[in-house]
Amino acid sequence: MEELVSKLAEILEIDDLDITKKFTDYDEWDSLAGLSVLALLDSDYNTTMSGKEIAAFESIEAFCKEVLSRK
Amino acid sequence: MQYNPFSLEDKTILVTGASSGIGQSTAVECSKMGAKVIITARNPDRLQETFEMLHGIGHQQIVADLSNEVDIVNLVDRLPKLDGCVNNVGIVMTKPLPFYKREDVDRMFNTNTFSIVFIVQQLVKKKVLNRNSSIVITTSAGGVFGNTPGNGIYDMTKSALHSFMQTAALELAHKGIRCNSVNPAMVNTRMAEPSGSISEEQIQLDKKRYPLCRYGEPKDIALAIIYLLSDASSWVTGTALKIDGGRNLVR
């Protein structure tokens, strides 16, 4: 989990990413950040989701759990 | 006979990437304008579908994978003399810079750029193109008139093609061969359908950025290609024809 969170923090360029928040709570969440998360899932986690699905998670933590459960 | 400076009567035109989208529409419209059309694509079933849509007689279909140089040579060896060649091969990849892989870039350049460079080279070296013939390359508004975040690899391949189009225009002018491009923004083909990275909502939002309020249709591009193939454009070479519903006028 820690590794995925740190990669997300890097994409969003936020040092202290609060994983209880949703992606869409952050101003940094834009279409390029969305594309970056999709590319990260594809390259490092061998899974895919739609941009809409990612934005719909109730928290970043829930998103991370879903991704890791697919590994 | 009716006056029609855009007629392709008595012209033989090669259309690559003819099994779908802009290539398919171009092949059909060329046949309606009186051309003998030779169509090529990788997938035989889908190529056959296009073939059945062509008007008139005397057309040909040849299956070939133009990302493969052997297929290019074999294709060109089977061609009659041409009056025009339309290069539509192209694929997309959406990926931000930190995620580029060398193999992604190689694959995109092989398909979008190098296949077209080497088919044009073979057509020239084997003297397949008649004097006063016209080469049209489908590049893109992206990479030439504007770039989009996440589309860097695609835009690079199209920008390289834009440069090649201009060089070909210069080097082939003395042979009476013209070379131009059409540069579409988003066109309603399989490339513009919702996918993992682009949602239906994003597409609807994106359409609002077009002054003419819609994406293009393949026929919008095909008819511009017909202009560039016809004798109506006899004094036009090295031109990138932007066809984008006004998209690149606004930021």
mmCIF file of C-alpha atoms in Angstrom:
data_model
loop_
_atom_site.group_PDB
_atom_site.id
_atom_site.type_symbol
_atom_site.label_atom_id
_atom_site.label_comp_id
_atom_site.label_asym_id
_atom_site.label_seq_id
_atom_site.Cartn_x
_atom_site.Cartn_y
_atom_site.Cartn_z
ATOM 1 C CA MET A 1 0.000 0.000 0.000
ATOM 2 C CA GLU A 2 2.760 2.403 0.981
ATOM 3 C CA GLU A 3 4.482 2.088 -2.378
ATOM 4 C CA LEU A 4 1.272 2.746 -4.345
ATOM 5 C CA VAL A 5 0.407 5.732 -2.141
ATOM 6 C CA SER A 6 3.845 7.220 -2.654
ATOM 7 C CA LYS A 7 3.499 6.808 -6.425
ATOM 8 C CA LEU A 8 0.117 8.538 -6.322
ATOM 9 C CA ALA A 9 1.602 11.324 -4.193
ATOM 10 C CA GLU A 10 4.297 11.743 -6.812
ATOM 11 C CA ILE A 11 1.746 11.954 -9.650
ATOM 12 C CA LEU A 12 -0.349 14.526 -7.785
ATOM 13 C CA GLU A 13 2.780 16.293 -6.508
ATOM 14 C CA ILE A 14 1.451 16.302 -2.954
ATOM 15 C CA ASP A 15 3.894 15.415 -0.163
ATOM 16 C CA ASP A 16 1.389 14.525 2.548
ATOM 17 C CA LEU A 17 -1.349 12.803 0.568
ATOM 18 C CA ASP A 18 -4.403 12.204 2.792
ATOM 19 C CA ILE A 19 -5.696 8.820 1.676
ATOM 20 C CA THR A 20 -9.032 9.289 3.426
ATOM 21 C CA LYS A 21 -9.818 11.940 0.813
ATOM 22 C CA LYS A 22 -11.120 11.329 -2.676
ATOM 23 C CA PHE A 23 -8.991 12.060 -5.741
ATOM 24 C CA THR A 24 -11.490 14.708 -6.760
ATOM 25 C CA ASP A 25 -11.015 16.553 -3.430
ATOM 26 C CA TYR A 26 -7.616 17.658 -4.709
ATOM 27 C CA ASP A 27 -7.242 20.588 -7.099
ATOM 28 C CA GLU A 28 -4.246 18.734 -8.525
ATOM 29 C CA TRP A 29 -6.598 16.024 -9.845
ATOM 30 C CA ASP A 30 -6.957 16.844 -13.545
ATOM 31 C CA SER A 31 -7.100 14.921 -16.798
ATOM 32 C CA LEU A 32 -3.327 14.533 -16.975
ATOM 33 C CA ALA A 33 -3.217 13.181 -13.404
ATOM 34 C CA GLY A 34 -6.016 10.784 -14.369
ATOM 35 C CA LEU A 35 -4.074 9.592 -17.415
ATOM 36 C CA SER A 36 -0.983 9.177 -15.254
ATOM 37 C CA VAL A 37 -2.838 6.973 -12.766
ATOM 38 C CA LEU A 38 -4.182 4.865 -15.641
ATOM 39 C CA ALA A 39 -0.678 4.512 -17.060
ATOM 40 C CA LEU A 40 0.643 3.578 -13.589
ATOM 41 C CA LEU A 41 -1.996 0.838 -13.216
ATOM 42 C CA ASP A 42 -1.059 -0.521 -16.611
ATOM 43 C CA SER A 43 2.716 -0.421 -16.188
ATOM 44 C CA ASP A 44 3.169 -1.359 -12.515
ATOM 45 C CA TYR A 45 -0.010 -3.167 -11.460
ATOM 46 C CA ASN A 46 -1.021 -4.933 -14.664
ATOM 47 C CA THR A 47 -4.628 -3.832 -14.375
ATOM 48 C CA THR A 48 -6.927 -1.249 -15.933
ATOM 49 C CA MET A 49 -9.835 0.920 -14.830
ATOM 50 C CA SER A 50 -11.663 3.766 -16.486
ATOM 51 C CA GLY A 51 -10.925 7.339 -15.443
ATOM 52 C CA LYS A 52 -14.529 7.558 -14.262
ATOM 53 C CA GLU A 53 -14.136 4.502 -11.996
ATOM 54 C CA ILE A 54 -10.992 5.944 -10.424
ATOM 55 C CA ALA A 55 -12.658 9.276 -9.686
ATOM 56 C CA ALA A 56 -15.661 7.483 -8.166
ATOM 57 C CA PHE A 57 -13.796 5.743 -5.279
ATOM 58 C CA GLU A 58 -14.985 7.070 -1.903
ATOM 59 C CA SER A 59 -11.358 7.467 -0.860
ATOM 60 C CA ILE A 60 -7.846 7.069 -2.226
ATOM 61 C CA GLU A 61 -7.410 4.298 0.327
ATOM 62 C CA ALA A 62 -10.374 2.383 -1.135
ATOM 63 C CA PHE A 63 -8.848 2.786 -4.576
ATOM 64 C CA CYS A 64 -5.498 1.437 -3.357
ATOM 65 C CA LYS A 65 -7.141 -1.577 -1.695
ATOM 66 C CA GLU A 66 -8.983 -2.402 -4.895
ATOM 67 C CA VAL A 67 -5.814 -2.169 -6.994
ATOM 68 C CA LEU A 68 -3.783 -4.288 -4.580
ATOM 69 C CA SER A 69 -6.539 -6.899 -4.309
ATOM 70 C CA ARG A 70 -6.200 -7.431 -8.060
ATOM 71 C CA LYS A 71 -2.492 -8.213 -7.865
ATOM 72 C CA MET B 1 -20.688 16.101 -69.490
ATOM 73 C CA GLN B 2 -20.978 18.183 -66.351
ATOM 74 C CA TYR B 3 -18.090 20.494 -65.345
ATOM 75 C CA ASN B 4 -16.223 18.933 -62.420
ATOM 76 C CA PRO B 5 -12.647 20.035 -61.695
ATOM 77 C CA PHE B 6 -12.547 17.595 -58.751
ATOM 78 C CA SER B 7 -13.183 14.515 -60.873
ATOM 79 C CA LEU B 8 -10.887 11.512 -60.436
ATOM 80 C CA GLU B 9 -11.980 9.962 -63.733
ATOM 81 C CA ASP B 10 -9.139 7.950 -65.360
ATOM 82 C CA LYS B 11 -7.026 8.101 -62.206
ATOM 83 C CA THR B 12 -5.748 5.071 -60.303
ATOM 84 C CA ILE B 13 -5.450 5.739 -56.586
ATOM 85 C CA LEU B 14 -3.869 3.641 -53.820
ATOM 86 C CA VAL B 15 -5.528 3.991 -50.398
ATOM 87 C CA THR B 16 -3.730 2.465 -47.394
ATOM 88 C CA GLY B 17 -5.407 1.887 -44.050
ATOM 89 C CA ALA B 18 -8.592 1.407 -46.053
ATOM 90 C CA SER B 19 -10.415 -1.018 -43.767
ATOM 91 C CA SER B 20 -11.912 1.620 -41.464
ATOM 92 C CA GLY B 21 -12.407 5.268 -40.633
ATOM 93 C CA ILE B 22 -10.936 7.956 -42.876
ATOM 94 C CA GLY B 23 -9.226 5.413 -45.148
ATOM 95 C CA GLN B 24 -12.454 3.548 -45.802
ATOM 96 C CA SER B 25 -14.434 6.704 -46.471
ATOM 97 C CA THR B 26 -11.681 7.996 -48.782
ATOM 98 C CA ALA B 27 -11.674 4.767 -50.809
ATOM 99 C CA VAL B 28 -15.459 4.936 -51.239
ATOM 100 C CA GLU B 29 -15.518 8.639 -52.157
ATOM 101 C CA CYS B 30 -12.653 8.179 -54.651
ATOM 102 C CA SER B 31 -14.612 5.404 -56.347
ATOM 103 C CA LYS B 32 -17.682 7.673 -56.497
ATOM 104 C CA MET B 33 -15.532 10.347 -58.176
ATOM 105 C CA GLY B 34 -14.609 7.900 -60.915
ATOM 106 C CA ALA B 35 -11.217 6.612 -59.755
ATOM 107 C CA LYS B 36 -9.974 3.065 -59.981
ATOM 108 C CA VAL B 37 -9.087 2.348 -56.372
ATOM 109 C CA ILE B 38 -6.542 -0.071 -54.932
ATOM 110 C CA ILE B 39 -7.167 -0.604 -51.247
ATOM 111 C CA THR B 40 -4.891 -2.136 -48.683
ATOM 112 C CA ALA B 41 -5.028 -2.980 -44.967
ATOM 113 C CA ARG B 42 -3.945 -5.738 -42.607
ATOM 114 C CA ASN B 43 -7.252 -7.454 -41.900
ATOM 115 C CA PRO B 44 -8.655 -9.337 -44.930
ATOM 116 C CA ASP B 45 -12.258 -9.490 -43.652
ATOM 117 C CA ARG B 46 -12.487 -5.788 -42.939
ATOM 118 C CA LEU B 47 -10.722 -4.956 -46.203
ATOM 119 C CA GLN B 48 -13.325 -7.055 -48.044
ATOM 120 C CA GLU B 49 -16.090 -5.003 -46.340
ATOM 121 C CA THR B 50 -14.577 -1.801 -47.763
ATOM 122 C CA PHE B 51 -14.132 -3.456 -51.149
ATOM 123 C CA GLU B 52 -17.846 -4.263 -51.292
ATOM 124 C CA MET B 53 -18.678 -0.602 -50.587
ATOM 125 C CA LEU B 54 -16.768 0.687 -53.653
ATOM 126 C CA HIS B 55 -18.744 2.087 -56.599
ATOM 127 C CA GLY B 56 -18.001 1.093 -60.190
ATOM 128 C CA ILE B 57 -15.623 -1.592 -61.412
ATOM 129 C CA GLY B 58 -11.910 -2.240 -61.863
ATOM 130 C CA HIS B 59 -10.893 -1.859 -58.208
ATOM 131 C CA GLN B 60 -8.380 -4.084 -56.414
ATOM 132 C CA GLN B 61 -7.683 -5.111 -52.835
ATOM 133 C CA ILE B 62 -4.314 -6.224 -51.491
ATOM 134 C CA VAL B 63 -3.783 -7.397 -47.896
ATOM 135 C CA ALA B 64 -0.560 -5.993 -46.413
ATOM 136 C CA ASP B 65 0.908 -5.002 -43.058
ATOM 137 C CA LEU B 66 2.768 -1.791 -43.828
ATOM 138 C CA SER B 67 4.663 -1.785 -40.536
ATOM 139 C CA ASN B 68 6.621 -4.614 -42.158
ATOM 140 C CA GLU B 69 9.092 -3.648 -44.886
ATOM 141 C CA VAL B 70 8.771 -6.963 -46.725
ATOM 142 C CA ASP B 71 5.029 -6.364 -47.084
ATOM 143 C CA ILE B 72 5.684 -2.851 -48.394
ATOM 144 C CA VAL B 73 8.036 -4.150 -51.092
ATOM 145 C CA ASN B 74 5.609 -6.935 -52.059
ATOM 146 C CA LEU B 75 2.698 -4.499 -52.214
ATOM 147 C CA VAL B 76 4.525 -1.996 -54.409
ATOM 148 C CA ASP B 77 5.685 -4.791 -56.758
ATOM 149 C CA ARG B 78 2.035 -5.691 -57.385
ATOM 150 C CA LEU B 79 0.842 -2.145 -58.131
ATOM 151 C CA PRO B 80 -0.014 -0.720 -61.551
ATOM 152 C CA LYS B 81 1.012 2.889 -62.367
ATOM 153 C CA LEU B 82 -0.644 5.294 -59.925
ATOM 154 C CA ASP B 83 -1.995 8.826 -60.174
ATOM 155 C CA GLY B 84 -2.408 9.165 -56.457
ATOM 156 C CA CYS B 85 -1.641 7.591 -53.128
ATOM 157 C CA VAL B 86 -3.446 8.239 -49.830
ATOM 158 C CA ASN B 87 -1.649 7.151 -46.665
ATOM 159 C CA ASN B 88 -4.014 6.627 -43.749
ATOM 160 C CA VAL B 89 -2.286 4.106 -41.556
ATOM 161 C CA GLY B 90 -2.376 5.235 -37.942
ATOM 162 C CA ILE B 91 -2.914 4.201 -34.336
ATOM 163 C CA VAL B 92 -3.218 6.122 -31.060
ATOM 164 C CA MET B 93 -1.617 5.742 -27.647
ATOM 165 C CA THR B 94 -2.465 7.887 -24.640
ATOM 166 C CA LYS B 95 0.320 8.019 -22.068
ATOM 167 C CA PRO B 96 1.951 10.818 -20.066
ATOM 168 C CA LEU B 97 5.710 11.359 -20.414
ATOM 169 C CA PRO B 98 6.908 9.537 -17.250
ATOM 170 C CA PHE B 99 5.283 6.321 -18.533
ATOM 171 C CA TYR B 100 6.758 6.186 -22.058
ATOM 172 C CA LYS B 101 8.519 2.935 -22.810
ATOM 173 C CA ARG B 102 11.041 2.587 -25.589
ATOM 174 C CA GLU B 103 8.886 -0.164 -27.152
ATOM 175 C CA ASP B 104 5.807 2.144 -27.165
ATOM 176 C CA VAL B 105 7.699 4.836 -29.015
ATOM 177 C CA ASP B 106 9.198 2.317 -31.475
ATOM 178 C CA ARG B 107 5.808 0.747 -32.193
ATOM 179 C CA MET B 108 4.069 4.090 -32.709
ATOM 180 C CA PHE B 109 6.793 5.413 -35.016
ATOM 181 C CA ASN B 110 6.901 2.139 -36.986
ATOM 182 C CA THR B 111 3.178 2.214 -37.638
ATOM 183 C CA ASN B 112 2.385 5.899 -37.941
ATOM 184 C CA THR B 113 5.548 7.311 -39.479
ATOM 185 C CA PHE B 114 8.027 4.822 -40.886
ATOM 186 C CA SER B 115 5.402 2.730 -42.738
ATOM 187 C CA ILE B 116 4.406 5.843 -44.699
ATOM 188 C CA VAL B 117 7.961 7.064 -45.271
ATOM 189 C CA PHE B 118 8.987 3.706 -46.720
ATOM 190 C CA ILE B 119 5.901 3.158 -48.856
ATOM 191 C CA VAL B 120 6.426 6.582 -50.443
ATOM 192 C CA GLN B 121 10.101 5.739 -50.917
ATOM 193 C CA GLN B 122 9.251 2.465 -52.675
ATOM 194 C CA LEU B 123 6.649 4.155 -54.895
ATOM 195 C CA VAL B 124 9.256 6.703 -55.959
ATOM 196 C CA LYS B 125 12.176 4.292 -56.404
ATOM 197 C CA LYS B 126 10.100 1.866 -58.450
ATOM 198 C CA LYS B 127 8.643 4.726 -60.523
ATOM 199 C CA VAL B 128 5.081 3.701 -59.786
ATOM 200 C CA LEU B 129 3.818 7.278 -59.617
ATOM 201 C CA ASN B 130 2.886 8.928 -62.919
ATOM 202 C CA ARG B 131 3.847 12.513 -63.696
ATOM 203 C CA ASN B 132 1.214 14.873 -62.203
ATOM 204 C CA SER B 133 0.342 12.387 -59.484
ATOM 205 C CA SER B 134 -0.523 13.373 -55.951
ATOM 206 C CA ILE B 135 0.536 11.915 -52.614
ATOM 207 C CA VAL B 136 -1.718 12.677 -49.646
ATOM 208 C CA ILE B 137 -0.690 11.856 -46.091
ATOM 209 C CA THR B 138 -3.193 11.811 -43.248
ATOM 210 C CA THR B 139 -1.287 13.440 -40.434
ATOM 211 C CA SER B 140 -3.143 15.219 -37.650
ATOM 212 C CA ALA B 141 -3.953 18.622 -36.252
ATOM 213 C CA GLY B 142 -2.336 17.210 -33.086
ATOM 214 C CA GLY B 143 1.431 17.512 -33.240
ATOM 215 C CA VAL B 144 1.275 20.079 -36.051
ATOM 216 C CA PHE B 145 -1.222 22.783 -35.020
ATOM 217 C CA GLY B 146 -1.410 21.999 -31.303
ATOM 218 C CA ASN B 147 -0.390 19.344 -28.795
ATOM 219 C CA THR B 148 -2.422 17.596 -26.114
ATOM 220 C CA PRO B 149 -1.173 16.372 -22.723
ATOM 221 C CA GLY B 150 -0.998 12.574 -22.725
ATOM 222 C CA ASN B 151 -0.773 12.427 -26.525
ATOM 223 C CA GLY B 152 2.947 13.075 -26.813
ATOM 224 C CA ILE B 153 3.992 9.929 -28.640
ATOM 225 C CA TYR B 154 1.160 10.192 -31.167
ATOM 226 C CA ASP B 155 1.820 13.896 -31.690
ATOM 227 C CA MET B 156 5.540 13.236 -32.248
ATOM 228 C CA THR B 157 4.806 10.622 -34.926
ATOM 229 C CA LYS B 158 2.484 13.038 -36.724
ATOM 230 C CA SER B 159 4.863 15.958 -36.415
ATOM 231 C CA ALA B 160 7.593 13.833 -38.009
ATOM 232 C CA LEU B 161 5.207 12.956 -40.849
ATOM 233 C CA HIS B 162 4.462 16.643 -41.333
ATOM 234 C CA SER B 163 8.159 17.272 -41.812
ATOM 235 C CA PHE B 164 8.478 14.316 -44.185
ATOM 236 C CA MET B 165 5.513 15.579 -46.234
ATOM 237 C CA GLN B 166 7.325 18.866 -46.813
ATOM 238 C CA THR B 167 10.596 17.199 -47.777
ATOM 239 C CA ALA B 168 8.805 14.839 -50.171
ATOM 240 C CA ALA B 169 7.005 17.834 -51.741
ATOM 241 C CA LEU B 170 10.354 19.544 -52.331
ATOM 242 C CA GLU B 171 12.233 16.525 -53.610
ATOM 243 C CA LEU B 172 9.460 15.228 -55.883
ATOM 244 C CA ALA B 173 8.302 18.535 -57.388
ATOM 245 C CA HIS B 174 10.623 18.225 -60.395
ATOM 246 C CA LYS B 175 8.989 14.872 -61.204
ATOM 247 C CA GLY B 176 5.612 16.631 -61.248
ATOM 248 C CA ILE B 177 4.590 14.742 -58.115
ATOM 249 C CA ARG B 178 2.799 16.751 -55.406
ATOM 250 C CA CYS B 179 2.726 15.843 -51.732
ATOM 251 C CA ASN B 180 0.316 17.332 -49.185
ATOM 252 C CA SER B 181 -1.329 16.366 -45.930
ATOM 253 C CA VAL B 182 -4.722 16.572 -44.306
ATOM 254 C CA ASN B 183 -4.576 17.369 -40.603
ATOM 255 C CA PRO B 184 -7.804 16.422 -38.869
ATOM 256 C CA ALA B 185 -8.738 17.052 -35.249
ATOM 257 C CA MET B 186 -11.018 14.425 -33.681
ATOM 258 C CA VAL B 187 -13.009 12.440 -36.231
ATOM 259 C CA ASN B 188 -15.774 9.967 -35.400
ATOM 260 C CA THR B 189 -13.874 6.752 -36.030
ATOM 261 C CA ARG B 190 -12.890 3.940 -33.699
ATOM 262 C CA MET B 191 -10.029 6.206 -32.564
ATOM 263 C CA ALA B 192 -12.561 8.619 -31.021
ATOM 264 C CA GLU B 193 -14.644 6.020 -29.173
ATOM 265 C CA PRO B 194 -14.659 5.928 -25.354
ATOM 266 C CA SER B 195 -11.848 3.743 -23.989
ATOM 267 C CA GLY B 196 -10.103 3.037 -20.707
ATOM 268 C CA SER B 197 -8.401 6.394 -20.734
ATOM 269 C CA ILE B 198 -11.141 8.551 -22.295
ATOM 270 C CA SER B 199 -14.720 8.454 -20.970
ATOM 271 C CA GLU B 200 -17.926 9.300 -22.791
ATOM 272 C CA GLU B 201 -18.317 12.375 -20.520
ATOM 273 C CA GLN B 202 -14.858 13.626 -21.475
ATOM 274 C CA ILE B 203 -15.729 13.200 -25.156
ATOM 275 C CA GLN B 204 -18.953 15.200 -24.746
ATOM 276 C CA LEU B 205 -17.035 17.927 -22.915
ATOM 277 C CA ASP B 206 -14.322 17.942 -25.568
ATOM 278 C CA LYS B 207 -16.872 18.431 -28.367
ATOM 279 C CA LYS B 208 -17.884 21.727 -26.738
ATOM 280 C CA ARG B 209 -14.379 23.030 -27.475
ATOM 281 C CA TYR B 210 -15.094 22.876 -31.211
ATOM 282 C CA PRO B 211 -16.532 26.124 -32.637
ATOM 283 C CA LEU B 212 -18.524 24.017 -35.115
ATOM 284 C CA CYS B 213 -19.835 22.004 -32.111
ATOM 285 C CA ARG B 214 -19.042 18.508 -33.340
ATOM 286 C CA TYR B 215 -16.281 16.068 -34.149
ATOM 287 C CA GLY B 216 -15.521 15.498 -37.824
ATOM 288 C CA GLU B 217 -16.970 12.691 -39.896
ATOM 289 C CA PRO B 218 -14.650 10.525 -42.029
ATOM 290 C CA LYS B 219 -16.298 11.984 -45.128
ATOM 291 C CA ASP B 220 -15.296 15.532 -44.079
ATOM 292 C CA ILE B 221 -11.688 14.417 -44.400
ATOM 293 C CA ALA B 222 -12.203 12.189 -47.457
ATOM 294 C CA LEU B 223 -13.583 15.106 -49.488
ATOM 295 C CA ALA B 224 -10.554 17.254 -48.633
ATOM 296 C CA ILE B 225 -8.330 14.375 -49.733
ATOM 297 C CA ILE B 226 -10.234 14.266 -53.030
ATOM 298 C CA TYR B 227 -9.435 17.931 -53.591
ATOM 299 C CA LEU B 228 -5.725 17.199 -53.022
ATOM 300 C CA LEU B 229 -5.832 14.165 -55.366
ATOM 301 C CA SER B 230 -7.679 16.009 -58.128
ATOM 302 C CA ASP B 231 -6.285 18.371 -60.743
ATOM 303 C CA ALA B 232 -8.122 21.169 -58.882
ATOM 304 C CA SER B 233 -5.084 21.327 -56.576
ATOM 305 C CA SER B 234 -2.472 21.265 -59.383
ATOM 306 C CA TRP B 235 -0.546 24.200 -57.890
ATOM 307 C CA VAL B 236 -0.690 22.964 -54.285
ATOM 308 C CA THR B 237 2.238 21.087 -52.778
ATOM 309 C CA GLY B 238 3.772 20.943 -49.306
ATOM 310 C CA THR B 239 0.522 22.124 -47.743
ATOM 311 C CA ALA B 240 -0.864 20.922 -44.413
ATOM 312 C CA LEU B 241 -4.625 21.302 -44.678
ATOM 313 C CA LYS B 242 -6.075 21.773 -41.205
ATOM 314 C CA ILE B 243 -9.569 20.291 -40.911
ATOM 315 C CA ASP B 244 -10.663 20.741 -37.339
ATOM 316 C CA GLY B 245 -14.054 22.432 -37.030
ATOM 317 C CA GLY B 246 -12.192 25.493 -35.783
ATOM 318 C CA ARG B 247 -10.760 23.628 -32.764
ATOM 319 C CA ASN B 248 -7.286 25.116 -33.020
ATOM 320 C CA LEU B 249 -8.579 28.689 -33.097
ATOM 321 C CA VAL B 250 -9.433 28.457 -29.395
ATOM 322 C CA ARG B 251 -7.491 27.574 -26.282
#
